Amino acid sequence: MAARLSDDERAQKLRPLLAGGWALASGRDAIERSFVFDSFTSAFAFMAAVALHAEKMDHHPEWFNVYNRVDVTLSTHDCQGLSARDIALAAHIDRVASKLL
Ligand code: HBI
């Protein structure tokens, strides 16, 4: 069971993500980011790469795709809030996106 991030962990691990383009979701303990790619196929390649890693992590994003845009929200359902798994997945998502943007 993933534990909710402590205040210290939020300061240390969440802050770099928020500085790098992620934002706190309103109304829930989650982070969100929108990515705009050059085409639908690039957006889908991004989603495919993230999906494979998410499955390996057993930790999955909540996301919405329309054409070249992908909106991603990360939170841990098991603890109804942000856990270290969300931090790890966000970092992976940024690595995948940086290769496609
Ligand atoms: N993904 N975001 C998220 N949060 C979870 O709690 C979660 C998940 N993927 C799989 C998963 N939990 C399973 O470990 C549990 O449903 C058993």
GROMACS .gro file of C-alpha atoms and ligand atoms in nm:
model
  118
    1MET     CA    1   0.000   0.000   0.000
    2ALA     CA    2   0.157   0.331  -0.109
    3ALA     CA    3   0.170   0.592   0.169
    4ARG     CA    4   0.066   0.952   0.110
    5LEU     CA    5   0.359   1.187   0.068
    6SER     CA    6   0.467   1.356   0.392
    7ASP     CA    7   0.511   1.731   0.411
    8ASP     CA    8   0.888   1.688   0.388
    9GLU     CA    9   0.857   1.463   0.084
   10ARG     CA   10   0.630   1.720  -0.079
   11ALA     CA   11   0.888   1.989  -0.022
   12GLN     CA   12   1.174   1.776  -0.152
   13LYS     CA   13   1.017   1.568  -0.428
   14LEU     CA   14   0.711   1.756  -0.543
   15ARG     CA   15   0.863   2.100  -0.567
   16PRO     CA   16   1.096   2.017  -0.862
   17LEU     CA   17   0.802   1.875  -1.056
   18LEU     CA   18   0.591   2.183  -0.987
   19ALA     CA   19   0.882   2.399  -1.099
   20GLY     CA   20   0.914   2.190  -1.414
   21GLY     CA   21   0.560   2.218  -1.548
   22TRP     CA   22   0.336   2.010  -1.323
   23ALA     CA   23   0.063   2.176  -1.120
   24LEU     CA   24  -0.140   2.080  -0.816
   25ALA     CA   25  -0.490   1.973  -0.916
   26SER     CA   26  -0.776   2.168  -0.765
   27GLY     CA   27  -1.000   1.989  -0.522
   28ARG     CA   28  -0.791   1.676  -0.483
   29ASP     CA   29  -0.446   1.563  -0.377
   30ALA     CA   30  -0.309   1.512  -0.729
   31ILE     CA   31  -0.080   1.669  -0.986
   32GLU     CA   32  -0.161   1.743  -1.347
   33ARG     CA   33   0.013   1.849  -1.667
   34SER     CA   34  -0.091   1.900  -2.028
   35PHE     CA   35   0.134   1.806  -2.320
   36VAL     CA   36   0.087   1.931  -2.677
   37PHE     CA   37   0.266   1.730  -2.947
   38ASP     CA   38   0.317   1.795  -3.316
   39SER     CA   39   0.061   1.533  -3.420
   40PHE     CA   40  -0.185   1.275  -3.299
   41THR     CA   41   0.065   1.000  -3.373
   42SER     CA   42   0.325   1.167  -3.150
   43ALA     CA   43   0.065   1.203  -2.876
   44PHE     CA   44  -0.023   0.838  -2.914
   45ALA     CA   45   0.342   0.732  -2.914
   46PHE     CA   46   0.378   0.921  -2.587
   47MET     CA   47   0.076   0.745  -2.440
   48ALA     CA   48   0.197   0.405  -2.559
   49ALA     CA   49   0.542   0.452  -2.403
   50VAL     CA   50   0.394   0.576  -2.076
   51ALA     CA   51   0.137   0.297  -2.071
   52LEU     CA   52   0.402   0.025  -2.095
   53HIS     CA   53   0.600   0.178  -1.810
   54ALA     CA   54   0.287   0.234  -1.602
   55GLU     CA   55   0.198  -0.131  -1.639
   56LYS     CA   56   0.548  -0.235  -1.531
   57MET     CA   57   0.516  -0.003  -1.229
   58ASP     CA   58   0.161  -0.117  -1.163
   59HIS     CA   59   0.077   0.251  -1.130
   60HIS     CA   60  -0.144   0.416  -1.389
   61PRO     CA   61  -0.219   0.771  -1.501
   62GLU     CA   62  -0.559   0.930  -1.541
   63TRP     CA   63  -0.545   1.093  -1.879
   64PHE     CA   64  -0.744   1.252  -2.157
   65ASN     CA   65  -0.634   1.273  -2.521
   66VAL     CA   66  -0.775   1.483  -2.801
   67TYR     CA   67  -0.576   1.490  -3.124
   68ASN     CA   68  -0.222   1.615  -3.031
   69ARG     CA   69  -0.296   1.700  -2.666
   70VAL     CA   70  -0.267   1.473  -2.367
   71ASP     CA   71  -0.385   1.589  -2.023
   72VAL     CA   72  -0.236   1.379  -1.744
   73THR     CA   73  -0.343   1.360  -1.381
   74LEU     CA   74  -0.150   1.156  -1.126
   75SER     CA   75  -0.274   1.042  -0.790
   76THR     CA   76  -0.265   0.715  -0.598
   77HIS     CA   77  -0.609   0.564  -0.568
   78ASP     CA   78  -0.506   0.327  -0.290
   79CYS     CA   79  -0.432   0.618  -0.054
   80GLN     CA   80  -0.656   0.881  -0.218
   81GLY     CA   81  -0.365   1.116  -0.263
   82LEU     CA   82  -0.011   1.168  -0.384
   83SER     CA   83   0.248   0.897  -0.313
   84ALA     CA   84   0.605   0.833  -0.417
   85ARG     CA   85   0.467   0.632  -0.708
   86ASP     CA   86   0.318   0.947  -0.855
   87ILE     CA   87   0.652   1.124  -0.827
   88ALA     CA   88   0.826   0.836  -1.003
   89LEU     CA   89   0.568   0.816  -1.278
   90ALA     CA   90   0.575   1.195  -1.332
   91ALA     CA   91   0.952   1.184  -1.373
   92HIS     CA   92   0.919   0.905  -1.627
   93ILE     CA   93   0.645   1.090  -1.812
   94ASP     CA   94   0.869   1.397  -1.840
   95ARG     CA   95   1.153   1.184  -1.977
   96VAL     CA   96   0.928   1.030  -2.242
   97ALA     CA   97   0.779   1.368  -2.336
   98SER     CA   98   1.120   1.530  -2.368
   99LYS     CA   99   1.211   1.277  -2.637
  100LEU     CA  100   0.895   1.351  -2.835
  101LEU     CA  101   0.866   1.728  -2.797
  102HBI     N1  102  -0.268   0.337  -1.023
  102HBI     N2  103  -0.278   0.569  -1.001
  102HBI     C1  104  -0.289   0.446  -0.947
  102HBI     N3  105  -0.321   0.435  -0.817
  102HBI     C2  106  -0.332   0.314  -0.759
  102HBI     O1  107  -0.363   0.306  -0.639
  102HBI     C3  108  -0.309   0.197  -0.835
  102HBI     C4  109  -0.279   0.213  -0.970
  102HBI     N4  110  -0.258   0.106  -1.047
  102HBI     C5  111  -0.269  -0.029  -0.997
  102HBI     C6  112  -0.299  -0.036  -0.854
  102HBI     N5  113  -0.318   0.071  -0.778
  102HBI     C7  114  -0.303  -0.173  -0.795
  102HBI     O2  115  -0.184  -0.196  -0.722
  102HBI     C8  116  -0.416  -0.189  -0.697
  102HBI     O3  117  -0.533  -0.161  -0.765
  102HBI     C9  118  -0.420  -0.332  -0.645
   0.00000   0.00000   0.00000
